[in-house]
Structures are given as structure tokens and as C-alpha cells.
Amino acid sequence: MSDLSTRERIHPGTAPGEDFHLEIIGDGDFDTAEMSLSIGPAHPATHGVFRIVLDMDGERVIGARPVIGYMHRGFEKLAEYRDFRQIMALVNRHDWLSGFSNELGVALAVEQMLEMEVPDRAQWIRMLIAEWNRVLNHLMFIGSFAIELGAITPMFYAFREREDIQHLLESATGGRLHFTYNQPGGLKIDLPKGFMQQSVDLLAQLRKRTPDFTDLILGNEIFQARTKGVGPLPADVALSYGVTGPTLHATGVPEDSRVTEPYLKYDEVDVHVPLGENGDSFDRFSCLLGRIDASLDIIQQIHDHMPAGPVNQKLPKMVKAPEGSTYVRTENPLGQLGYWLESDGGRTPWRLKMRTPSFSNVQAIPYLLNGVLVPDAVAVLGSVFFVVGDIDR
Amino acid sequence: MTDLVLEQAVTFAAQSASLLTFDSFLLSVAAKIAFALGLFFVVPLVGGYMEHKVMARMQHRRGPVEAGPFGSLQLVADGIKFIQKEDIIPRAADKWVFAAAPGVALVPGMLIFLVIPLGPGVFALDLELGLFYALAISSISVLGILMGGWASANKFSLIGGLRAGGQLIAYELPLILAAITVAVQAQTLSLVGIVEAQSTFMLPGTDINVWFVFPQIIGFGIFFIAAMAELSRPPFDMPIADSELVFGYMTEYTGIKFAMFLLTEYGGMIIMSALMVVLYLGGWQLLPGVPLPGCDGAGGLFDCGWLGTLAGVGITLGKIMALVFVMVWLRVAYPRLREDQLQRMAWIVLVPLALLNLAVVTVAKVVF
Amino acid sequence: MATTSAPGVGLLKGLGVTIKHLFKQPATQMYPKQRPDLAPRTRGVIALMDENCTVCMLCSRECPDWCIYIESHKETVPPAKEGGRARTRNVLDRFAIDFSLCMYCGICVEVCPFDALWWSPEFEYAEYDMGKLLHEKEKLREWMDTVPAPPMLEEGAVAPAEVTDAIAKKEKELEAEAEKQREASAAAEAPKSKAVESGGGAPKKADVEVKGAGEIDQETFDKLIAEGKSERIARSKAKAAWVRKEKERLRAEQESAEGGAEGEGAGEEAAAKPKAAQVEVEAGQIDQETYDKLIGEGKSERMARAKAKAAYVRKERARLTAEQETASAEPATDDAQADDAGAVEGADAEPAPAQKVADVHVEGTGEIDQETFDRLIAEGKSERIARSKAKAAWVRKEKQRIIDEGGDA
């Protein structure tokens, strides 16, 4: 890289209709100039409307500025005008790949404020569906990360599995992405007949099929060459940015609220948290893959445990949280999701603050992108797992 | 002046013992052009259809099913769709270069089909310098890609175009070195001559007839990898790299121009596969040492009846499709390499290996 | 973590995986030709049973998108009795759902206190014109034909209140019946036939009224006479047998007639006619007759298909139920009781053919698995976590033990 400090930077981007220009700045000798490349808001690698402006010297990135907010939908404000039943249908839409886990956070917060005892069966079923949701989410990212590295096939394999899981969850909840299955105090309705058997069968099927991903991607030498040592994130930097989930586990920090402060019945099952060492793209991906197996193990334990009993309780016509506030954090598929719920005793929350995992994870991107090549930038973007709706809310 | 050109053209045409040579010069030229064009527009479509289907089945999909029987006319339908699309030229683009680029990329592909022998006598020209001609012409198409990348006035296109240029320079060398090794072994640059040489090539010290792929398995591997890289086929598709560069040098192209770039890619697959069949896999021979029905001449490969001719063409096309299948298979299975990794592989691994291969074969040729 | 093996092995494995899939059947569903198999709970489209709507406006108010439009007027109903008070009631004029706004959360269906709104899995109502997504009352009523019966609940679930109430009622009836039977048989001094008789006369459905004018079941009569019973006893028992059979027949008729009202009163249906609900009908086929008729009436193809599908299911279910009942009517007396027992115990009673881990119920009173406990403590886990996990481990082991024993037996 040549010395860029003495030169002026080009104004980023060219206005529409303006002629394309690449200014040569220097003393007349052959010289290079920085180029600013705007990736997104509509770019294949940003799967959503996420924009990142790269300052580049040739193909090397010397600066990165994420521009977020293209998809801001005002969830927190909307929630102040919705009662808790309506919020359930709202929050499963900010991270659309982990709808059930989002609902769960709000339900737990409301239950905590009402000091409600949730029936055992409801808690186990919530765990079962949350874990299936986690598998659903991780499969998506396995596919999309592979696509970003140019391997098209894993996406199709992942989507075949996703289709089966979605079908299973649809039979219980009625939805494929936006489940809307929780309500304060439990679940809307018990599982349909045959669900457990289907779940057992699907588990066996997935156990048979997931090794394909290891063989096809993780073990592939090209994949390893593309990801090992790319975008390493040290544990302390990760923690200082508030990175959570598989991205944090890849750095070797075993922070997972299912283990450290178990909610639901996670203290009654063994939760394995796969960890990485270097925090590079490869570790992030292998943690993601490992988490699928870990979730399948949990699902297996849930199958063995499922108690009988009610799944909900009689609710008043309008659920009102008492005056006060609470903070609930759950381990969402992408990291820690926190809901800070403050109520003035009315039918709607006075304030619902979200701490979404994608937002925090994305903060580490400028650090990670400094000095990498464009292809590696894509490998980094694909392995810092985020959902744009979850960033912008 | 005109007479001279005509005279040269006549001698040019007369060089070959092609079935497409007629008494009338114009008829001959027309037949040859029709042959090359026909090949160029039909065989890539078959290859493309196979890519669609094979890729789909490997990804447990069905691929095209609606257009034509088993979706076989899908690419034709796509072509018609492309023609109907709006032809957009970006305002900031260098219009003439932008418009010319797809043509510059496409035409060399058509020209190479002139020298490729499909069967006994089934070729347009048997040039003395056939191999040289094919390799030289195929390098031109990258010019079109560079032009497209530059003229689009798009940063993604520019990066894509430059990557393509760098990739071509890096991989032209091992490709040519591998091809030269074959020429050394066959002692001719004529593609028909190389096929003939393979039908009579015996393993040193024995009377077992083998194709050049056996003594030159390394050369074949180098040629295959280099060909994939030259064609920007995955896993070497960095110039296109849809997840990084949107669509590389093709980003700004629409409609028929885009289709021309696509056709260049599929045509290139067929050309490179055909060259590999001719150079290493014995051309239209079914198995080493087995003559075609009704043929005699060297190794039972020439002066054939219609049956032998047809069989020869079928065998060549079959081998081409087998190689295309492998290319598709690699595309399905592998992620993309990085540009610098690709360059490193070319200069540190492939070029020295190709030189070594050339040296070994040359020495062996002199010794035996 | 991937194990590092010889270079190239990973590349070959990738080729292996893809070529393996080349020879497998594709997973693609050929959608327009092959209909997707959607679960009954699928949130496809909202159907309206407008007779049930009382214009309470709950759905409209609860809708997060405000996409339900309701208009109504008040009507005065003349007094039912002379001198009574005239009453007013709401009459529904317009009920429309704008599916271009709907976010398919299902709150309206959930809050409806009168079961006027239902989910249907139908999804093919996309339009080129956004305005056409505003479905009016008539359109919403048509969707009602596509609403499937709700699925039974999974084992271990608590049955809904309607079902538990019905079961309690049934239990009471059965008890009373059994009491009566005992008295009757004691009076008749026929202890041997007690087992045969008890519970046999229990009506499965209270509302089936059979009025007999002394008809007797000849077959039963002959059998009893041959057994040496007195004529009086034989006659009374034969009369009872006739009533039983008649009820059976009537119920079968009623059920086939009720087939059209599937979806209504799901809980009651599940409680009162477990057999009808358990009859599995392979969906997806259509009733050609209905289809032709509807097409002839100028209905759209999609609508005709949906209705014909529903008609097919209805017919098929009626047929299967009738078959099942004739089959069960043959061993007459004992069977009815078995059915009733099934109804009382609910879904739990079904014996699973192969014992699944999940099916075994282990009741622990706080036993823990010492081994696990020690291990976890040694791993530095807190005592609470160690205890709860050890408890879980004990239950797991116990289940395994029971299954193993069951397998041996």
C-alpha cells in the first residue's frame, strides 16, 4: 500500500448522472488514488438493505463505514401503542429469522412483571420451538455465507432442511416465519396431535443430513483458504463492542445466557456451547455449524422430558403489566436479545427498549474490515451474522 | 490485390481434406461458415441445458421443466426473453466501447470453431497452425471483457474487468505451455494432425496405443485448471463474483448484450472442452487402438463411410459433454477462490509445473 | 472443528456429496400441479361465518392494522310474547377484510367470542389489482367452505374446557346408567349376563331420541330363548337391543348429515364423537359431481375446487364413519363400552404400539442421579443446577430402564 496520508481523499461516490471520474492526485507521475465503493443498500452480499461504504486502495479496504437505518420501521415506538398481544405479532418481525425467540423475550418480560407462574409444559414446548427456530436460523446463515463465498449448493441443502422444519412449526403455530405462538403466561394452544412424533422423525433426519455441510463446506480446502485467518476478532475487542452469539463464541468467550443465567428450563438440559479459538471467519462458521448440532442435542433432551399438563392460564381480558420496569435477556440465535420493558400500569408498555444482537455485532464490522481485500470483506460480512431488520428495527 | 486475397483464400481452403470442401469456392466458404456458426449456436445450448439440469439435480432441484420437453428449450426461451429486453446504456458509459465489448468477446469463439475437428473430415479448416491459431484467437475475448469492464463506468465492473485481465495473463502461460508440450509430442500444430498422432502413439517400448492424456496427465490437469480460470468458471469466477462485485464486468449489461456475454461463456466451455478432447483424449477415437466402423487410414480414423463419420462426431461430442459435466460438477461443489490465491497458484505452482512437464516430455521425445 | 487431513480430501468429499445428490429424487414440489400439504392451523386466509357475528367489533378494534371494516344497523325485534318488551339487535351489513393490509397475526380469530372468524389454509388469492384484496362478506363466507377441522391435541395436553365438561357429563351419565343396570340385573337375578349387559345400554349421545313401540330385536330374542332364558327377560333384553341398534343407526345418519359443519364446535366434536374425528380422510381429492355442478353455476375454478374438495372430505368421512360403525356394531354389547371408555380417558388411553421414550411417564419424588450430581459438582457447577440436572438424569435413566424392561417382557 502506498502512503495515502499526504493525499486528499476523493469525495465518496459520484452523484447520479454525473460523469464517472477517477481523479489522479499527485505530481504527474503514475499514481493511484483511493476509490470509495458503496456496497449496498442493494447488493447481493448485504442480504437486506444494509449499506457499507468502503474506502479502497485497489482491492484493499482501508476504511469502512456502515450506514444503517434504511430499514428503520420504528418498532420501539410502535410497541408503545400496542397491547401485549399485538406486540407478540410485532416483535417476531424485527429479526424475521428468529421470530419465536423474539416473542419469547417479550412474553418472559411480561410474565416477570406480573410474577406469573408459567406451566411446565408451556416452558418445555417454548424451549422445543425456540431450539427448532435456532436451527432454522443457523441453516439460513450457513447457506448465505456459502453463497457469499461462491458456493451455491449449500444454500439449497439448507433450504430443504428449512422447509421441513418450517412445515413442522407451521403445523403447531400456523406460521412459517412469524409464529405468533406465545402469549403472556404460556402458549396460545397446545401442540397438535402427532407433533412430537414428527419432531422426533425430523430430528433423526437432520442428524443424518447435517454432516453433508461439514463435508461440503467446512472440510473444503478452498473454503478454509478463504476463511482461516480472515477477519480475526480478539475476545476483548468483541466484548468491548458488545458482540454476542456465535460471533462471540468464535473468539473463545462462552457467554450464552442459556448457560450463564438460564431461563425457561435450560438449567435442566445440557447446553453445549461450541467455542472457537481465533475468532476468524472460519471459527465463526464452525461455531454456527456446531450450534446446530448442540441445538439438536437439546431438542433430543426435550423430547425425553416433555411433561403433561396445561400450556396456558386464564388471562384477564386485557393483560396489563404493573407499574415498574424489567429487563429480560435471552439467547437469540444471533446473540443476546434484551427487552427493557417499562410500564406505567396501562394496557401498553410505556417504553420497550430493544437490545438486538445484530445491531451490536455490526458495530465490529469497521474494525474487522480494516486492511482486508474486497473478497475477504465479503467473507467477513457473511460471517458476522446479522439480519438487517434486527439492526435497524 | 483482390485477386491475391482470393488466391490466398483458395489455397487456404484447399489445404484441408474437409468434407465441407466443394468444387465451388463460395459454396465451400458458405458451408464452412454455416458449420462453425451452427456449432457455435447449438452445442453451447446443449452444454447450457446440461449445466441447468445437472446442477439442479445435484442440488436436489429439478431444473427447467416447462419450456419444451423436459425443459430442453429453456435456453432458447431465455434467448428470446433477452432479445425483448430493454437495451440500457448507462449515461456515463463510453457508448461505443460499451456496445462493441460483447461482440469483441463473442466473435473469437466463433472463429475457433473453424479449426476444431469433430470427426473424420468433419471440420472447416485443417490449418497447419491450428493449435496456435486457436490459442491466439481465444485470448482476444478477454479484450472484450476488459472493454466492457472499463466502459460500463461502474466500479464493480471495473474491478471485475481488471480481475479478468489479470487472470487471463496469469493463466495463458500455463495453458500455452501445456499445449506446447502436446505439440512437441505430436510434432505438429495441426489439430487434425494431433488426433492422428494420438491414434498411432505407442507407449515407449510396447505396442500399446494410448492417448496423450496418459503420458501427460500433469499437462492435462494444468490445461484443465487453466482453461477453467480463463473461462472464469467457478471456482475461478472472481471476475463475475456475484456476491462481491454484483456481476463483475456484466453488471451494467442488459438484454441481448448480456446474452452475448453469456453465450461467450458457454461457447468458451465447449471450445476448451473440445481442445482438451483433441489434445489429450484422442479426438473422435472411442478407445485407444480401436478403429471406427468403416474407416481406414492412420489408426483407422480417416476415409470413413457415413457410419464412421457419424460415430466419430458422436464420440467427440460425447467427450466434450463429459468434460462440461466435470466443469459443472466443480461449480456445484466448490466455493470461489480469492484473486491473489489464484495468482499465487498460477505463478508458483502451475507455471513451474508446466515448464517441468515440457522439459520432461521433450527429453523423452528425444531419447525414445 | 474440522480435522486437518491430507490435502485434497476435503475437495474430494465435496465432489462426493454432490454426486451423491445427483442420484437422489429432487425435493421440489411441482406446485401448481402438486398441491402443498398444509397443516390445518396454517394461517392462509380468514373466513367469516357471518351467522355467528354479533357485530361486537372486538376483531376490528384488536386488529393491529385496522384492516377489518364492519358496518351494521340496529333492528327492532317484536316482543316474543304478548306484552313483552321489544328488543333491538345488530344486523351485519358489511364485513370486509383488507388482505393487502392484513399481517396475518390471527388476533381477530383469537378474540372472536362467537366463533365467527376462522383460519383456512387456502392461499391462492393473489390479485393483480390491490383493491381486489379487499374481501367482502360474501367472499369471506365462501372461504368458510375451506376451513378444515382443527387437529386433535398432542398427548399430554389438557383438553379444552368444552371437552372436559363433556367428559364429566358423560361420566356422570355412565355412572347413573351403570347403577341402574346393576339394580336391574340384581332384580332379574341373572348375574351371568351382567358382564354382557353392563354399560351396553349407555347411549353414546344423549340427543339421539329413539321412540320404540315395543319393537324387539329378533336375533337377540332368539339367542336368549335358546340360552334358556325366560320369555319375559328375553323380550325385555331384545327390546333394549333394538333401541341400541336404532340409536346406532340414527347416530350414523346424523353424523353423515353433520359432516358439512366441520370446524364448528371443534371441542365438542372431539369429545362427543371421537370416532368421527379420528376417521382419517386423505385430502386433496375433489368430488367431481360437486365440482361440475359449481362450474356449471359459473363459480370460479378455484372456488369450485375448494368446495369440491370439502365435499369430498365430507362424503369420504361419512362413508368411513358408517363403515366403522357397522363394523363396531357387530360385536354389539362390549364395543360400545370400549368406545365410551376411550372417550372418557381421552387421547391418553391410546396404547402406543412401540414405546417411545416420550410416552413413558416416570414419577420421581426428588430422586437424583448421584453420579451426574457428583460429576457436575466436580465440574464446578452450582449445587442448584447440579441437583436439577441430576434429577433430570435420573428421570432419563428411569425411563430407559422402564422401556428396557418393557421390551424384555
Coordinates of C-alpha atoms in Angstrom, one line a residue, chain B residues 40-312:
Chain B
F40 CA -21.4 -22.2 -32.0
F41 CA -25.1 -21.7 -31.5
V42 CA -26.2 -25.3 -30.9
V43 CA -23.5 -27.1 -28.9
P44 CA -23.3 -24.4 -26.2
L45 CA -27.0 -24.5 -25.8
V46 CA -26.8 -28.3 -25.2
G47 CA -24.0 -27.7 -22.7
G48 CA -26.0 -25.0 -21.0
Y49 CA -29.0 -27.2 -20.8
M50 CA -26.9 -29.9 -19.3
E51 CA -25.5 -27.4 -16.8
H52 CA -29.0 -26.4 -15.8
K53 CA -30.1 -30.0 -15.3
V54 CA -27.0 -31.4 -13.7
M55 CA -26.6 -28.5 -11.3
A56 CA -30.3 -28.7 -10.4
R57 CA -30.2 -32.5 -9.7
M58 CA -27.1 -32.1 -7.6
Q59 CA -28.9 -29.6 -5.6
H60 CA -32.0 -31.8 -5.4
R61 CA -33.9 -29.5 -7.6
R62 CA -35.5 -30.3 -11.0
G63 CA -34.1 -27.6 -13.1
P64 CA -36.1 -26.3 -16.1
V65 CA -39.2 -28.4 -16.8
E66 CA -41.7 -26.2 -18.6
A67 CA -40.1 -25.0 -21.8
G68 CA -40.1 -27.8 -24.3
P69 CA -39.8 -31.5 -23.4
F70 CA -38.1 -31.7 -20.0
G71 CA -37.3 -28.0 -20.2
S72 CA -34.9 -28.6 -23.1
L73 CA -35.8 -25.3 -24.8
Q74 CA -35.3 -23.2 -21.7
L75 CA -32.2 -21.5 -23.1
V76 CA -33.9 -20.7 -26.3
A77 CA -36.7 -19.2 -24.3
D78 CA -34.2 -17.2 -22.3
G79 CA -32.6 -16.0 -25.5
I80 CA -36.0 -14.8 -26.8
K81 CA -36.5 -13.1 -23.5
F82 CA -33.2 -11.4 -23.7
I83 CA -33.9 -10.0 -27.1
Q84 CA -37.1 -8.5 -25.9
K85 CA -35.5 -6.7 -23.0
E86 CA -34.6 -3.0 -23.0
D87 CA -31.1 -2.3 -24.0
I88 CA -29.8 0.1 -21.4
I89 CA -26.6 2.0 -21.8
P90 CA -25.6 3.9 -18.7
R91 CA -25.3 7.6 -19.2
A92 CA -21.7 7.8 -18.0
A93 CA -20.7 4.8 -20.2
D94 CA -18.3 5.1 -23.1
K95 CA -21.0 4.2 -25.5
W96 CA -19.1 2.8 -28.5
V97 CA -16.7 0.7 -26.4
F98 CA -19.6 -0.4 -24.3
A99 CA -21.6 -1.5 -27.3
A100 CA -18.6 -3.2 -29.0
A101 CA -17.4 -5.2 -26.0
P102 CA -19.8 -8.1 -26.2
G103 CA -19.1 -8.6 -29.9
V104 CA -15.3 -8.5 -29.3
A105 CA -15.8 -11.1 -26.6
L106 CA -18.1 -13.3 -28.7
V107 CA -16.5 -13.4 -32.2
P108 CA -13.3 -15.2 -31.3
G109 CA -15.3 -18.1 -30.0
M110 CA -17.0 -18.4 -33.4
L111 CA -13.7 -18.3 -35.2
I112 CA -12.1 -21.1 -33.2
F113 CA -14.9 -23.5 -34.2
L114 CA -13.4 -23.2 -37.7
V115 CA -10.4 -25.4 -36.8
I116 CA -11.9 -27.8 -34.4
P117 CA -12.2 -31.3 -35.8
L118 CA -15.4 -33.1 -34.7
G119 CA -14.9 -36.3 -36.7
P120 CA -13.2 -37.8 -39.7
G121 CA -13.3 -35.0 -42.2
V122 CA -15.8 -33.1 -40.2
F123 CA -14.0 -29.7 -39.7
A124 CA -14.0 -26.5 -41.6
L125 CA -10.2 -26.0 -41.9
D126 CA -7.2 -28.0 -41.1
L127 CA -4.7 -25.3 -40.5
E128 CA -1.0 -26.2 -40.2
L129 CA -1.0 -23.8 -37.3
G130 CA -4.4 -24.9 -35.9
L131 CA -3.3 -25.0 -32.3
F132 CA -1.5 -21.7 -32.4
Y133 CA -4.5 -20.1 -34.2
A134 CA -6.9 -21.4 -31.5
L135 CA -4.9 -20.2 -28.6
A136 CA -4.1 -16.9 -30.2
I137 CA -7.7 -16.2 -31.1
S138 CA -9.1 -17.3 -27.7
S139 CA -7.0 -14.6 -26.0
I140 CA -8.8 -11.9 -27.8
S141 CA -12.1 -12.4 -26.0
V142 CA -10.6 -11.0 -22.8
L143 CA -10.2 -7.8 -24.6
G144 CA -13.9 -7.6 -24.9
I145 CA -14.3 -8.3 -21.2
L146 CA -11.8 -5.5 -20.3
M147 CA -13.6 -3.2 -22.6
G148 CA -16.9 -4.0 -21.0
G149 CA -15.5 -3.5 -17.5
W150 CA -13.9 -0.2 -18.3
A151 CA -16.7 1.3 -20.5
S152 CA -19.5 0.5 -18.0
A153 CA -18.5 3.4 -15.8
N154 CA -19.2 1.2 -12.8
K155 CA -16.6 0.5 -10.1
F156 CA -17.8 -3.1 -9.7
S157 CA -17.4 -3.6 -13.5
L158 CA -14.0 -2.0 -13.5
I159 CA -12.7 -4.3 -10.7
G160 CA -14.3 -7.3 -12.5
G161 CA -12.7 -6.4 -15.8
L162 CA -9.3 -5.9 -14.3
R163 CA -9.5 -9.1 -12.4
A164 CA -10.4 -10.9 -15.7
G165 CA -7.4 -9.3 -17.3
G166 CA -5.0 -10.3 -14.5
Q167 CA -6.5 -13.8 -14.5
L168 CA -6.0 -14.2 -18.2
I169 CA -2.4 -13.1 -18.2
A170 CA -1.7 -15.4 -15.4
Y171 CA -3.3 -18.5 -16.9
E172 CA -2.5 -18.0 -20.5
L173 CA 1.0 -19.1 -19.7
P174 CA 0.4 -22.5 -18.1
L175 CA -2.3 -23.1 -20.7
I176 CA 0.1 -22.5 -23.6
L177 CA 3.0 -24.4 -22.0
A178 CA 0.7 -27.4 -21.6
A179 CA -0.5 -27.1 -25.2
I180 CA 3.1 -26.8 -26.5
T181 CA 4.0 -30.0 -24.7
V182 CA 1.3 -31.8 -26.7
A183 CA 2.6 -30.2 -29.9
V184 CA 6.1 -31.4 -29.1
Q185 CA 4.9 -34.9 -28.6
A186 CA 2.7 -34.9 -31.7
Q187 CA 5.3 -33.0 -33.8
T188 CA 2.5 -30.9 -35.4
L189 CA 0.4 -27.9 -34.6
S190 CA -2.5 -29.1 -36.8
L191 CA -5.4 -30.2 -34.6
V192 CA -6.2 -33.0 -37.1
G193 CA -2.6 -34.0 -37.0
I194 CA -2.6 -34.2 -33.2
V195 CA -5.6 -36.6 -33.3
E196 CA -3.8 -38.6 -35.9
A197 CA -0.6 -38.7 -33.8
Q198 CA -2.6 -40.0 -30.8
S199 CA -4.0 -42.9 -32.8
T200 CA -0.5 -44.1 -33.6
F201 CA 1.2 -43.2 -30.4
M202 CA 2.6 -46.2 -28.6
L203 CA 3.8 -46.4 -25.0
P204 CA 7.6 -46.4 -25.3
G205 CA 8.9 -49.9 -25.5
T206 CA 5.5 -51.5 -26.0
D207 CA 2.9 -51.7 -28.7
I208 CA 0.0 -50.4 -26.6
N209 CA -1.7 -47.5 -28.2
V210 CA -2.5 -44.7 -25.7
W211 CA -3.8 -41.1 -25.9
F212 CA -1.7 -38.2 -24.8
V213 CA -3.6 -37.9 -21.5
F214 CA -1.6 -40.9 -20.2
P215 CA 1.9 -39.7 -20.6
Q216 CA 0.8 -36.1 -19.9
I217 CA -1.6 -36.4 -17.1
I218 CA 0.0 -33.5 -15.4
G219 CA -0.3 -31.4 -18.5
F220 CA -3.9 -32.3 -18.8
G221 CA -4.6 -31.2 -15.2
I222 CA -2.8 -27.9 -15.8
F223 CA -4.7 -27.3 -19.1
F224 CA -8.0 -28.1 -17.4
I225 CA -7.4 -25.8 -14.4
A226 CA -6.0 -23.0 -16.7
A227 CA -9.0 -23.4 -19.0
M228 CA -11.4 -23.1 -16.1
A229 CA -9.6 -20.0 -15.0
E230 CA -9.6 -18.4 -18.5
L231 CA -13.3 -19.0 -18.8
S232 CA -13.9 -17.5 -15.3
R233 CA -15.8 -20.7 -14.5
P234 CA -16.4 -21.3 -10.8
P235 CA -14.4 -21.9 -8.6
F236 CA -12.4 -19.3 -10.6
D237 CA -15.2 -16.9 -11.3
M238 CA -13.7 -13.9 -9.5
P239 CA -14.3 -11.5 -12.4
I240 CA -18.0 -12.1 -12.0
A241 CA -18.2 -13.0 -8.3
D242 CA -21.8 -12.1 -7.9
S243 CA -21.6 -11.8 -4.1
E244 CA -18.7 -9.4 -4.2
L245 CA -18.9 -7.5 -7.5
V246 CA -22.6 -7.8 -8.2
F247 CA -21.9 -9.3 -11.6
G248 CA -18.5 -8.0 -12.4
Y249 CA -18.0 -6.7 -15.9
M250 CA -21.5 -7.8 -16.8
T251 CA -23.2 -5.6 -14.1
E252 CA -24.4 -2.9 -16.4
Y253 CA -25.3 -5.1 -19.4
T254 CA -28.9 -6.0 -20.2
G255 CA -30.8 -7.7 -22.9
I256 CA -29.0 -9.1 -26.0
K257 CA -25.6 -7.8 -25.0
F258 CA -25.8 -9.6 -21.7
A259 CA -26.9 -12.7 -23.6
M260 CA -23.8 -12.4 -25.8
F261 CA -21.6 -12.4 -22.8
L262 CA -23.3 -15.5 -21.5
L263 CA -23.0 -17.2 -24.9
T264 CA -19.3 -16.4 -24.8
E265 CA -19.0 -18.2 -21.5
Y266 CA -20.9 -21.3 -22.7
G267 CA -19.2 -21.2 -26.1
G268 CA -15.8 -21.0 -24.3
M269 CA -16.7 -24.1 -22.2
I270 CA -17.3 -26.0 -25.4
I271 CA -14.2 -24.7 -27.1
M272 CA -11.9 -25.5 -24.2
S273 CA -13.5 -28.9 -23.8
A274 CA -13.1 -29.6 -27.5
L275 CA -9.5 -28.6 -27.4
M276 CA -8.9 -30.9 -24.4
V277 CA -10.6 -33.7 -26.3
V278 CA -8.4 -33.1 -29.4
L279 CA -5.2 -32.6 -27.5
Y280 CA -5.4 -35.2 -24.8
L281 CA -8.4 -37.5 -25.2
G282 CA -7.9 -38.9 -28.7
G283 CA -10.4 -36.8 -30.7
W284 CA -13.0 -39.0 -32.2
Q285 CA -11.5 -42.3 -31.2
L286 CA -13.8 -44.4 -29.0
L287 CA -11.0 -46.2 -27.2
P288 CA -7.2 -46.2 -27.8
G289 CA -6.4 -48.5 -30.7
V290 CA -10.0 -49.2 -31.7
P291 CA -10.8 -48.1 -35.2
L292 CA -14.1 -46.6 -36.1
P293 CA -16.5 -48.7 -38.3
G294 CA -15.8 -48.4 -41.9
C295 CA -12.6 -46.3 -41.6
D296 CA -9.1 -46.9 -42.6
G297 CA -6.1 -44.6 -42.9
A298 CA -3.9 -43.9 -40.0
G299 CA -5.1 -45.8 -36.9
G300 CA -8.5 -46.4 -38.7
L301 CA -9.5 -42.8 -38.3
F302 CA -9.9 -41.4 -41.8
D303 CA -11.6 -42.1 -45.1
C304 CA -14.7 -43.2 -43.4
G305 CA -18.2 -44.1 -44.6
W306 CA -21.2 -42.1 -43.3
L307 CA -21.5 -44.5 -40.4
G308 CA -17.9 -44.0 -39.2
T309 CA -18.2 -40.3 -39.7
L310 CA -21.4 -40.1 -37.6
A311 CA -19.9 -42.3 -34.9
G312 CA -16.8 -40.1 -34.8

